Coordinates of C-alpha atoms in Angstrom, one line a residue:
Chain A
M1 CA 12.8 -9.3 27.5
T2 CA 11.5 -12.2 25.6
I3 CA 13.3 -13.5 22.5
I4 CA 10.5 -12.4 20.3
A5 CA 10.7 -8.8 21.7
M6 CA 14.5 -8.8 21.1
L7 CA 13.9 -10.0 17.5
D8 CA 11.3 -7.3 17.0
Y9 CA 13.8 -4.7 18.1
A10 CA 16.5 -6.1 16.0
S11 CA 14.4 -6.3 12.9
V12 CA 13.2 -2.7 13.4
L13 CA 16.8 -1.5 13.8
V14 CA 18.2 -3.2 10.8
F15 CA 15.3 -2.6 8.4
A16 CA 15.4 1.0 9.5
L17 CA 19.1 1.2 8.5
T18 CA 18.1 0.0 5.0
G19 CA 15.4 2.6 4.9
A20 CA 17.7 5.4 5.9
L21 CA 20.2 4.2 3.3
V22 CA 17.6 4.4 0.6
A23 CA 16.8 7.9 1.8
S24 CA 20.5 8.7 1.4
R25 CA 20.4 7.5 -2.2
A26 CA 17.4 9.9 -2.8
Q27 CA 19.4 12.7 -1.0
L28 CA 16.6 13.5 1.5
D29 CA 16.9 15.5 4.8
L30 CA 17.1 14.1 8.2
V31 CA 13.3 14.0 8.6
G32 CA 13.1 12.2 5.3
F33 CA 15.6 9.7 6.6
A34 CA 13.5 9.1 9.7
F35 CA 10.4 8.7 7.6
F36 CA 11.9 6.0 5.5
A37 CA 13.6 4.4 8.5
C38 CA 10.3 4.1 10.4
L39 CA 8.3 3.0 7.3
T40 CA 10.8 0.2 6.5
G41 CA 11.5 -0.8 10.1
L42 CA 7.9 -0.9 11.2
G43 CA 6.0 -1.7 8.1
G44 CA 6.2 -5.4 8.3
G45 CA 5.4 -5.7 12.0
T46 CA 2.5 -3.2 11.5
L47 CA 1.0 -5.3 8.7
R48 CA 1.3 -8.5 10.8
D49 CA -0.4 -6.8 13.8
L50 CA -3.3 -5.4 11.7
L51 CA -3.9 -8.8 10.1
L52 CA -3.9 -10.5 13.5
D53 CA -6.1 -7.7 15.0
R54 CA -3.5 -6.5 17.5
T55 CA -2.4 -3.1 18.3
P56 CA 0.7 -2.2 16.3
I57 CA 3.8 -2.8 18.4
W58 CA 5.0 0.8 18.2
I59 CA 1.7 2.2 19.5
D60 CA 1.9 0.1 22.6
N61 CA 5.6 0.8 22.9
P62 CA 6.9 4.0 21.3
A63 CA 10.5 2.9 22.0
F64 CA 10.4 1.2 18.5
L65 CA 9.9 4.6 16.9
M66 CA 13.0 5.8 18.8
V67 CA 15.0 2.9 17.4
G68 CA 13.9 3.9 13.9
C69 CA 14.8 7.5 14.4
G70 CA 18.1 6.6 15.9
A71 CA 19.0 4.5 12.9
A72 CA 18.1 7.4 10.6
A73 CA 20.4 9.7 12.5
L74 CA 23.2 7.2 12.5
V75 CA 23.0 6.7 8.7
F76 CA 22.6 10.4 8.0
F77 CA 26.0 11.1 9.5
T78 CA 27.8 7.9 8.4
A79 CA 26.4 6.8 5.1
H80 CA 29.4 8.3 3.2
L81 CA 31.7 5.8 5.0
F82 CA 30.1 2.9 3.1
E83 CA 32.0 2.1 -0.1
S84 CA 28.9 1.0 -1.8
R85 CA 25.6 2.0 -0.2
Y86 CA 23.7 -0.4 -2.5
R87 CA 25.7 -3.4 -1.2
A88 CA 25.2 -2.2 2.4
I89 CA 21.4 -2.1 1.7
L90 CA 21.4 -5.6 0.2
W91 CA 23.3 -7.1 3.2
L92 CA 21.5 -5.2 5.9
D93 CA 18.2 -6.1 4.3
A94 CA 19.3 -9.8 4.3
G95 CA 20.0 -9.6 8.0
A96 CA 16.8 -7.7 8.7
L97 CA 14.8 -10.3 6.7
G98 CA 16.2 -13.0 9.0
V99 CA 15.2 -11.4 12.3
A100 CA 11.9 -10.1 11.0
V101 CA 10.8 -13.5 9.7
A102 CA 11.6 -15.0 13.1
A103 CA 9.7 -12.2 14.9
G104 CA 6.6 -12.6 12.7
A105 CA 6.5 -16.4 12.6
G106 CA 7.4 -16.6 16.3
L107 CA 4.6 -14.3 17.3
A108 CA 2.1 -16.2 15.2
E109 CA 3.1 -19.4 16.8
N110 CA 2.8 -17.9 20.3
L111 CA -0.7 -17.0 19.4
S112 CA -1.4 -20.6 18.5
Q113 CA -2.1 -19.9 14.8
P114 CA -2.2 -22.9 12.5
P115 CA 1.1 -23.8 10.8
I116 CA 0.2 -22.2 7.4
I117 CA -0.7 -18.9 9.1
V118 CA 2.7 -19.0 10.9
L119 CA 4.4 -19.4 7.5
V120 CA 2.4 -16.5 6.0
M121 CA 3.1 -14.2 9.0
G122 CA 6.8 -15.0 8.7
I123 CA 6.7 -14.1 5.0
A124 CA 4.5 -11.0 5.5
T125 CA 6.5 -9.6 8.4
G126 CA 9.8 -10.2 6.7
C127 CA 9.0 -8.9 3.3
A128 CA 6.4 -6.1 3.8
G129 CA 8.7 -3.4 5.2
G130 CA 11.2 -3.7 2.5
L131 CA 8.5 -3.8 -0.1
M132 CA 6.9 -0.6 1.2
R133 CA 10.4 1.0 1.2
D134 CA 11.0 0.1 -2.4
V135 CA 7.5 1.0 -3.7
V136 CA 7.6 4.4 -2.1
A137 CA 11.1 5.1 -3.2
N138 CA 10.3 4.0 -6.7
E139 CA 12.9 1.3 -6.7
V140 CA 12.5 -2.3 -8.1
P141 CA 11.2 -4.3 -5.2
M142 CA 13.6 -7.0 -4.0
V143 CA 10.9 -9.6 -4.3
L144 CA 10.9 -9.0 -8.1
K145 CA 14.6 -9.6 -8.7
Q146 CA 15.0 -12.6 -11.0
G147 CA 17.3 -15.4 -10.1
E148 CA 17.5 -14.5 -6.4
L149 CA 15.9 -16.2 -3.4
Y150 CA 13.9 -13.8 -1.3
V151 CA 10.4 -14.9 -0.4
T152 CA 11.7 -18.4 -0.5
C153 CA 14.2 -17.6 2.4
A154 CA 11.3 -16.4 4.5
L155 CA 9.2 -19.4 3.7
I156 CA 12.0 -22.0 4.6
G157 CA 13.0 -20.0 7.6
S158 CA 9.4 -20.0 8.9
A159 CA 9.2 -23.7 8.2
A160 CA 12.3 -24.2 10.2
L161 CA 10.7 -22.4 13.2
L162 CA 7.8 -24.8 13.0
L163 CA 9.9 -27.9 12.7
S164 CA 12.7 -27.1 15.2
P165 CA 10.9 -28.3 18.3
Q166 CA 9.9 -31.5 16.7
I167 CA 13.4 -32.5 15.8
G168 CA 14.8 -31.3 19.1
V169 CA 16.5 -28.1 18.0
P170 CA 16.3 -25.5 20.8
M171 CA 15.9 -21.8 20.2
A172 CA 13.6 -22.2 17.2
S173 CA 13.5 -18.5 16.7
L174 CA 17.3 -18.2 16.3
A175 CA 17.3 -21.2 14.0
C176 CA 14.7 -19.5 11.8
A177 CA 16.6 -16.2 11.7
G178 CA 19.9 -18.0 10.9
I179 CA 18.5 -20.2 8.1
T180 CA 16.6 -17.3 6.6
F181 CA 19.7 -15.2 6.5
A182 CA 22.0 -18.0 5.3
L183 CA 19.8 -18.8 2.4
R184 CA 19.6 -15.1 1.4
A185 CA 23.4 -14.7 1.8
G186 CA 24.0 -17.9 -0.3
S187 CA 21.7 -16.4 -3.0
L188 CA 23.7 -13.1 -3.0
V189 CA 27.2 -14.7 -2.8
F190 CA 26.9 -18.0 -4.7
G191 CA 23.8 -17.3 -6.8
W192 CA 21.7 -20.0 -5.2
A193 CA 18.3 -19.9 -6.9
L194 CA 15.2 -21.9 -7.7
P195 CA 14.4 -22.6 -11.4
T196 CA 12.7 -19.6 -12.8
Y197 CA 9.9 -19.5 -15.3
K198 CA 11.2 -19.5 -18.8
P199 CA 8.7 -18.5 -21.4
R200 CA 9.0 -20.7 -24.4
P201 CA 7.1 -18.6 -27.0
P202 CA 8.4 -15.1 -27.5
R203 CA 7.2 -12.9 -24.7
K204 CA 4.5 -10.4 -25.3
Chain B
M1 CA -19.7 20.0 14.8
T2 CA -16.4 19.8 16.6
I3 CA -13.2 21.4 15.3
I4 CA -11.7 18.0 14.6
A5 CA -14.8 17.0 12.5
M6 CA -14.5 20.2 10.5
L7 CA -10.8 19.6 9.9
D8 CA -11.6 16.0 8.8
Y9 CA -14.1 17.4 6.3
A10 CA -11.7 20.1 5.1
S11 CA -8.9 17.6 4.6
V12 CA -11.1 15.2 2.7
L13 CA -12.3 18.0 0.4
V14 CA -8.9 19.5 -0.4
F15 CA -7.0 16.2 -0.7
A16 CA -9.9 15.0 -2.9
L17 CA -9.4 18.0 -5.2
T18 CA -5.7 17.0 -5.6
G19 CA -6.6 13.5 -6.4
A20 CA -9.1 14.6 -9.0
L21 CA -6.5 16.9 -10.6
V22 CA -4.1 13.9 -10.8
A23 CA -6.9 12.0 -12.5
S24 CA -7.3 14.9 -14.9
R25 CA -3.6 14.7 -15.8
A26 CA -4.1 11.0 -16.5
Q27 CA -7.3 11.9 -18.6
L28 CA -9.6 9.5 -16.8
D29 CA -13.3 9.5 -16.9
L30 CA -15.7 10.8 -14.1
V31 CA -15.7 7.6 -12.2
G32 CA -11.8 7.5 -12.3
F33 CA -11.9 11.0 -10.9
A34 CA -14.1 9.9 -8.0
F35 CA -11.8 6.9 -7.4
F36 CA -8.7 9.1 -7.1
A37 CA -10.5 11.8 -5.1
C38 CA -11.8 9.3 -2.5
L39 CA -8.4 7.4 -2.4
T40 CA -6.5 10.6 -1.7
G41 CA -9.1 12.3 0.4
L42 CA -9.8 9.3 2.7
G43 CA -6.5 7.4 2.6
G44 CA -4.7 9.2 5.4
G45 CA -7.7 9.2 7.8
T46 CA -8.4 5.5 7.0
L47 CA -4.8 4.6 7.8
R48 CA -5.0 6.6 11.1
D49 CA -8.2 4.9 12.0
L50 CA -6.9 1.3 11.2
L51 CA -3.8 2.0 13.2
L52 CA -5.8 3.2 16.2
D53 CA -8.3 0.3 15.8
R54 CA -11.3 2.6 15.0
T55 CA -13.9 2.2 12.4
P56 CA -12.8 4.4 9.4
I57 CA -14.6 7.7 9.5
W58 CA -16.3 7.2 6.1
I59 CA -17.9 4.0 7.2
D60 CA -19.5 5.6 10.2
N61 CA -20.4 8.7 8.2
P62 CA -20.7 8.2 4.5
A63 CA -21.0 12.0 4.0
F64 CA -17.3 11.9 3.6
L65 CA -17.6 9.9 0.5
M66 CA -20.0 12.4 -0.8
V67 CA -17.5 15.2 -0.3
G68 CA -14.9 13.2 -2.2
C69 CA -17.3 12.6 -5.1
G70 CA -18.4 16.2 -5.1
A71 CA -14.8 17.3 -5.4
A72 CA -14.3 14.9 -8.3
A73 CA -17.2 16.3 -10.2
L74 CA -16.1 19.9 -9.6
V75 CA -12.7 19.2 -10.9
F76 CA -14.0 17.2 -13.9
F77 CA -15.8 20.2 -15.2
T78 CA -13.4 23.0 -14.1
A79 CA -9.9 21.7 -14.4
H80 CA -9.3 23.4 -17.7
L81 CA -9.7 26.7 -16.0
F82 CA -6.4 26.2 -14.0
E83 CA -3.5 27.8 -15.8
S84 CA -1.2 25.0 -14.4
R85 CA -2.8 22.0 -13.0
Y86 CA 0.5 20.9 -11.5
R87 CA 0.8 24.1 -9.5
A88 CA -2.8 23.8 -8.4
I89 CA -2.0 20.3 -7.1
L90 CA 1.0 21.5 -5.2
W91 CA -0.8 24.3 -3.5
L92 CA -4.0 22.4 -2.7
D93 CA -1.9 19.6 -1.4
A94 CA -0.1 22.0 0.9
G95 CA -3.5 23.2 2.3
A96 CA -4.7 19.7 2.6
L97 CA -1.5 18.7 4.4
G98 CA -2.2 21.4 7.0
V99 CA -5.7 20.4 7.9
A100 CA -5.0 16.6 7.7
V101 CA -2.1 16.9 10.1
A102 CA -4.3 18.8 12.5
A103 CA -7.1 16.3 12.1
G104 CA -4.8 13.4 12.7
A105 CA -2.8 14.8 15.6
G106 CA -5.9 16.3 17.2
L107 CA -7.7 13.0 17.2
A108 CA -4.8 11.1 18.7
E109 CA -4.5 13.7 21.4
N110 CA -8.2 13.5 22.1
L111 CA -7.7 9.8 22.6
S112 CA -5.0 10.5 25.2
Q113 CA -2.2 8.9 23.1
P114 CA 1.3 9.8 24.3
P115 CA 3.0 12.7 22.6
I116 CA 5.2 10.7 20.2
I117 CA 2.1 8.8 18.9
V118 CA 0.4 12.2 18.4
L119 CA 3.3 13.2 16.2
V120 CA 3.2 10.0 14.2
M121 CA -0.5 10.2 13.7
G122 CA -0.2 13.8 12.5
I123 CA 2.5 12.7 10.0
A124 CA 0.7 9.5 8.9
T125 CA -2.7 11.2 8.4
G126 CA -1.1 14.2 6.6
C127 CA 1.2 12.2 4.3
A128 CA -0.5 8.9 3.5
G129 CA -3.4 10.0 1.3
G130 CA -1.1 12.0 -1.0
L131 CA 1.4 9.1 -1.0
M132 CA -1.2 6.6 -2.0
R133 CA -2.4 9.0 -4.8
D134 CA 1.2 9.4 -6.1
V135 CA 2.1 5.7 -5.9
V136 CA -1.1 4.6 -7.7
A137 CA -0.8 7.3 -10.3
N138 CA 2.9 6.4 -11.0
E139 CA 4.1 9.9 -10.0
V140 CA 7.1 10.7 -7.9
P141 CA 5.8 10.9 -4.3
M142 CA 6.0 14.4 -2.8
V143 CA 7.8 13.0 0.2
L144 CA 10.7 12.1 -2.1
K145 CA 11.2 15.6 -3.5
Q146 CA 14.7 16.7 -2.7
G147 CA 15.3 20.1 -1.1
E148 CA 11.6 20.5 -0.1
L149 CA 10.1 20.4 3.3
Y150 CA 7.1 17.9 3.5
V151 CA 7.2 15.4 6.3
T152 CA 9.0 18.1 8.4
C153 CA 6.0 20.4 8.1
A154 CA 3.8 17.7 9.4
L155 CA 6.2 16.9 12.3
I156 CA 6.6 20.6 13.4
G157 CA 2.8 21.2 12.9
S158 CA 2.0 18.3 15.1
A159 CA 4.6 19.4 17.7
A160 CA 2.9 22.9 17.7
L161 CA -0.5 21.2 18.5
L162 CA 1.2 19.5 21.5
L163 CA 2.8 22.7 22.7
S164 CA 0.1 25.2 22.1
P165 CA -1.9 24.6 25.3
Q166 CA 1.3 24.8 27.4
I167 CA 2.3 28.2 26.1
G168 CA -1.2 29.5 26.3
V169 CA -2.1 29.5 22.6
P170 CA -5.8 28.8 22.1
M171 CA -7.2 26.7 19.2
A172 CA -4.2 24.4 19.1
S173 CA -5.7 22.6 16.0
L174 CA -5.8 25.8 14.0
A175 CA -2.3 26.7 15.1
C176 CA -1.1 23.3 13.9
A177 CA -2.8 23.5 10.5
G178 CA -1.5 27.1 10.0
I179 CA 2.1 26.3 10.9
T180 CA 2.1 23.1 8.8
F181 CA 0.8 25.1 5.8
A182 CA 3.0 28.0 6.3
L183 CA 6.2 25.8 6.4
R184 CA 5.1 24.0 3.3
A185 CA 4.3 27.2 1.5
G186 CA 7.6 28.8 2.6
S187 CA 9.4 25.7 1.2
L188 CA 7.5 26.1 -2.2
V189 CA 7.9 29.9 -2.4
F190 CA 11.2 30.7 -0.7
G191 CA 12.9 27.3 -1.0
W192 CA 13.0 26.7 2.8
A193 CA 14.7 23.4 3.4
L194 CA 16.8 21.4 5.8
P195 CA 20.3 20.4 4.9
T196 CA 20.1 17.3 2.7
Y197 CA 22.4 14.3 2.7
K198 CA 25.2 14.9 0.3
P199 CA 27.1 11.8 -0.6
R200 CA 30.9 12.4 -0.6
P201 CA 32.1 9.5 -2.6
P202 CA 30.6 9.1 -6.1
R203 CA 27.2 7.6 -5.7
K204 CA 26.7 4.0 -6.7
Chain C
M1 CA -21.5 -23.3 1.1
T2 CA -23.2 -19.9 0.7
I3 CA -23.2 -18.1 -2.6
I4 CA -20.8 -15.4 -1.1
A5 CA -18.3 -18.1 0.1
M6 CA -18.4 -19.5 -3.5
L7 CA -17.8 -16.1 -4.9
D8 CA -14.9 -15.5 -2.5
Y9 CA -13.3 -18.7 -3.6
A10 CA -13.8 -17.9 -7.3
S11 CA -12.4 -14.4 -7.0
V12 CA -9.3 -15.7 -5.1
L13 CA -8.7 -18.4 -7.7
V14 CA -9.1 -16.2 -10.8
F15 CA -7.3 -13.1 -9.4
A16 CA -4.5 -15.6 -8.2
L17 CA -4.2 -16.8 -11.8
T18 CA -3.6 -13.2 -13.0
G19 CA -1.0 -12.6 -10.2
A20 CA 0.8 -15.8 -11.3
L21 CA 0.7 -14.6 -14.9
V22 CA 2.3 -11.3 -13.9
A23 CA 5.0 -13.3 -12.0
S24 CA 5.6 -15.3 -15.2
R25 CA 6.2 -12.1 -17.2
A26 CA 8.7 -11.1 -14.5
Q27 CA 10.3 -14.6 -14.8
L28 CA 10.1 -15.3 -11.1
D29 CA 10.5 -18.8 -9.5
L30 CA 7.6 -20.9 -8.1
V31 CA 7.7 -19.2 -4.7
G32 CA 7.5 -15.8 -6.4
F33 CA 4.5 -17.0 -8.4
A34 CA 2.8 -18.1 -5.1
F35 CA 3.6 -14.7 -3.6
F36 CA 2.0 -12.7 -6.4
A37 CA -0.9 -15.2 -6.7
C38 CA -1.7 -14.8 -3.0
L39 CA -1.2 -11.0 -2.9
T40 CA -3.5 -10.5 -5.9
G41 CA -6.0 -13.2 -4.9
L42 CA -6.4 -12.2 -1.3
G43 CA -5.5 -8.5 -1.4
G44 CA -9.0 -7.1 -2.1
G45 CA -10.8 -9.3 0.4
T46 CA -8.2 -8.6 3.0
L47 CA -8.7 -4.8 2.6
R48 CA -12.5 -5.3 2.8
D49 CA -12.2 -7.3 6.0
L50 CA -9.7 -4.8 7.6
L51 CA -12.0 -1.9 6.8
L52 CA -15.0 -3.7 8.2
D53 CA -13.0 -4.9 11.2
R54 CA -13.4 -8.6 10.5
T55 CA -10.7 -11.2 10.6
P56 CA -9.3 -11.6 7.1
I57 CA -11.0 -14.6 5.5
W58 CA -7.8 -16.5 4.9
I59 CA -6.8 -16.4 8.6
D60 CA -10.1 -17.9 9.5
N61 CA -10.0 -20.4 6.6
P62 CA -6.5 -21.2 5.3
A63 CA -8.0 -23.1 2.4
F64 CA -8.0 -19.7 0.6
L65 CA -4.2 -19.7 0.7
M66 CA -4.2 -23.2 -0.8
V67 CA -6.3 -22.0 -3.7
G68 CA -3.8 -19.1 -4.3
C69 CA -0.8 -21.5 -4.2
G70 CA -2.6 -24.0 -6.4
A71 CA -3.2 -21.3 -9.0
A72 CA 0.5 -20.4 -8.9
A73 CA 1.6 -23.9 -9.5
L74 CA -0.9 -24.4 -12.4
V75 CA 0.4 -21.2 -14.1
F76 CA 4.0 -22.0 -13.5
F77 CA 3.7 -25.2 -15.6
T78 CA 1.2 -24.0 -18.2
A79 CA 1.8 -20.3 -18.9
H80 CA 3.7 -21.1 -22.0
L81 CA 0.5 -22.5 -23.5
F82 CA -1.0 -19.1 -23.7
E83 CA -0.5 -17.4 -27.0
S84 CA -0.5 -14.0 -25.3
R85 CA -0.1 -13.9 -21.5
Y86 CA -1.0 -10.2 -21.5
R87 CA -4.4 -10.9 -23.1
A88 CA -4.9 -13.8 -20.7
I89 CA -4.3 -11.5 -17.8
L90 CA -6.7 -8.9 -19.1
W91 CA -9.5 -11.4 -19.5
L92 CA -9.0 -13.3 -16.3
D93 CA -8.8 -10.0 -14.5
A94 CA -12.2 -9.1 -16.0
G95 CA -13.7 -12.4 -14.7
A96 CA -12.0 -11.9 -11.3
L97 CA -13.3 -8.4 -11.1
G98 CA -16.9 -9.7 -11.6
V99 CA -16.8 -12.2 -8.9
A100 CA -14.8 -10.1 -6.4
V101 CA -17.2 -7.2 -6.7
A102 CA -20.1 -9.6 -6.0
A103 CA -18.3 -11.1 -3.0
G104 CA -17.4 -7.7 -1.6
A105 CA -20.7 -5.9 -2.2
G106 CA -22.6 -9.1 -1.1
L107 CA -20.8 -9.3 2.2
A108 CA -21.3 -5.6 3.0
E109 CA -25.0 -6.1 2.2
N110 CA -25.2 -9.1 4.5
L111 CA -23.7 -7.0 7.3
S112 CA -26.5 -4.4 6.8
Q113 CA -24.2 -1.7 5.7
P114 CA -25.8 1.3 4.1
P115 CA -26.1 1.3 0.3
I116 CA -23.1 3.6 -0.3
I117 CA -20.9 1.4 1.8
V118 CA -22.0 -1.6 -0.2
L119 CA -21.0 0.2 -3.4
V120 CA -17.6 1.2 -1.9
M121 CA -16.9 -2.4 -0.6
G122 CA -17.7 -3.8 -4.0
I123 CA -15.3 -1.4 -5.7
A124 CA -12.6 -1.8 -3.1
T125 CA -12.8 -5.7 -3.0
G126 CA -12.9 -5.8 -6.8
C127 CA -10.0 -3.3 -7.5
A128 CA -7.6 -3.6 -4.6
G129 CA -6.0 -7.0 -5.4
G130 CA -5.2 -6.1 -9.0
L131 CA -4.0 -2.7 -7.9
M132 CA -1.5 -4.2 -5.4
R133 CA -0.4 -6.7 -8.1
D134 CA 0.3 -3.9 -10.6
V135 CA 1.9 -1.5 -8.0
V136 CA 4.3 -4.2 -6.7
A137 CA 5.1 -5.5 -10.2
N138 CA 5.8 -1.9 -11.4
E139 CA 3.2 -2.2 -14.1
V140 CA 0.6 0.6 -15.0
P141 CA -2.4 -0.1 -12.8
M142 CA -5.5 -1.1 -14.8
V143 CA -7.5 1.6 -13.1
L144 CA -5.3 4.2 -14.8
K145 CA -5.9 2.9 -18.4
Q146 CA -7.4 5.8 -20.4
G147 CA -10.6 5.1 -22.3
E148 CA -11.5 1.8 -20.6
L149 CA -14.1 1.1 -18.0
Y150 CA -12.8 -0.5 -14.9
V151 CA -13.9 1.1 -11.6
T152 CA -17.1 2.0 -13.4
C153 CA -17.9 -1.8 -14.0
A154 CA -17.5 -2.4 -10.3
L155 CA -19.7 0.6 -9.4
I156 CA -22.5 -0.4 -11.7
G157 CA -22.3 -4.1 -10.8
S158 CA -22.5 -3.2 -7.1
A159 CA -25.5 -1.0 -7.8
A160 CA -27.1 -3.9 -9.6
L161 CA -26.7 -6.1 -6.5
L162 CA -28.5 -3.4 -4.5
L163 CA -31.3 -3.0 -7.0
S164 CA -31.9 -6.6 -8.0
P165 CA -34.2 -7.5 -5.1
Q166 CA -36.3 -4.4 -5.6
I167 CA -37.0 -5.2 -9.2
G168 CA -37.6 -8.9 -8.5
V169 CA -34.3 -10.3 -10.0
P170 CA -33.3 -13.4 -8.0
M171 CA -29.7 -14.2 -7.3
A172 CA -28.5 -10.6 -6.9
S173 CA -24.9 -11.8 -6.5
L174 CA -24.8 -13.5 -9.8
A175 CA -26.5 -10.5 -11.5
C176 CA -23.8 -8.3 -10.0
A177 CA -21.0 -10.6 -11.2
G178 CA -22.4 -10.9 -14.6
I179 CA -23.1 -7.2 -15.2
T180 CA -19.6 -6.3 -13.9
F181 CA -18.0 -8.8 -16.2
A182 CA -20.1 -7.9 -19.2
L183 CA -19.3 -4.2 -18.9
R184 CA -15.6 -4.9 -18.6
A185 CA -15.8 -7.3 -21.5
G186 CA -17.7 -4.7 -23.6
S187 CA -15.0 -2.2 -22.8
L188 CA -12.2 -4.6 -23.9
V189 CA -14.0 -5.8 -27.1
F190 CA -16.1 -2.9 -28.3
G191 CA -14.3 0.0 -26.6
W192 CA -17.2 1.0 -24.4
A193 CA -16.1 4.0 -22.4
L194 CA -17.3 7.1 -20.6
P195 CA -16.3 10.5 -21.8
T196 CA -12.8 11.2 -20.5
Y197 CA -11.4 14.5 -19.3
K198 CA -9.9 16.4 -22.2
P199 CA -7.6 19.3 -21.2
R200 CA -8.3 22.4 -23.3
P201 CA -5.1 24.3 -22.6
P202 CA -1.8 22.6 -23.2
R203 CA -1.1 20.1 -20.5
K204 CA 1.6 21.0 -18.0

């Protein structure tokens, strides 16, 4: 199995866990858990594949759906063990972001897309699944949270994937996943952020 | 006309009626009715076609758009006759779910997709149009309603379509539509449900 | 550069400005501005291209992404100059609707699609970017605003594009953009509207 295939599986698994946890907060049944797990786990990769005119990964290889359903079942029976499901969602989402960005940007690079498209595919693959989860579940999308890095992590991680070979770093995909996750974790723990827009006149 | 084409028309028509009723609750004009009718009626089939890399049905055959616009006009002039538009939406949506699941799963089977993809296409075609309607209209998506069967009906209906030929049931599509609708109706009338997730510690 | 390419650039630019203004209302950082600018600026054209089975314009030509990011940077540093950012969004959105409808309907006509598909592509290209922006930003979609013309402007503008050559009007694309914008502007300034649905029994 190639590194990109492994990253694809990992991102489906971890995003699916966050989807199932959101379903647990909405008190759905097991099928509802599977629905949210697969939507979240497969949403980003599916968007990437549609944009690049490829068959979605899970149609070629239904094992991805099994991963999503397995994550749903796991969470259905264990979610009560988490002290705070919201924090579990935040942290799993951070990990999923890392691997999904690497999977998205890595695939675009393998297809010899130009660098800017590699960046966009990293961002789209990393952010779209969680965005669909939050929109469908009526929660505030994580990309909208003020004073947190989110899209920025995906952007810098994808840039790391592009630059790694040129500065002699091996395993560019893993560097990408690690940097993306580290930035997101630093934002969650230490409050790392970029300057946000501050309206000067009263906001209307 | 094949059975699947008939199911496609029926699902567009009935989902379009629910879209137009949602537009009536938002007090839109006739064009707004047509917009919601076509979004709801064609959303599920369009998603299915994009995922399976086919031209969306309504681009090949614009008659589907006419069905959506006709449903919009019908509702614009008759919605006041319904005693409760919300109940009308619930029940029409149940009927539309039945026929859309059959159309989605049936098409995937005709394309010789593996069984798990047939299940997913049944669910996606059945649920996506209503989901788009609810997300755009800022209503709580039906897939999120606690203690009701929704995705489950689509899943079991699609499974029925797969199993019917093997146990000698003719007209698998109709069995699928009937079972999907019957389960949803049973959930609405008798409260049929699967066990839902119950958080044991206080929910955060 | 063809007229349709110019319209594509103009619609990306002006919709991207509205996306960035929405990001400013949510007090995001510069990368969040770029995310919303590109989502809004490219969303409608990307939907059109996926439906017509074409490669999204910005994958073939990443300059479109640059336009989106440029618009984001411009707004990040100047949004405080607007007296009312909400009114700026409304009016820029009206202008973007005009050029996007012309770009969408014009491309469909160049591809020799039947007239009804030209109308739908005008509406979809014009409305989808702003709709994605509003759904992701948790704002009420403009297509839902009661007593305002929105989808109607796109419909009549697209129809103007189809009819212009037959009544001898040159530059059908510009007629389309102008009529779409004029109708939307008339709705904002003078309250032009179509009769809306008025429920007679109490609304449930």
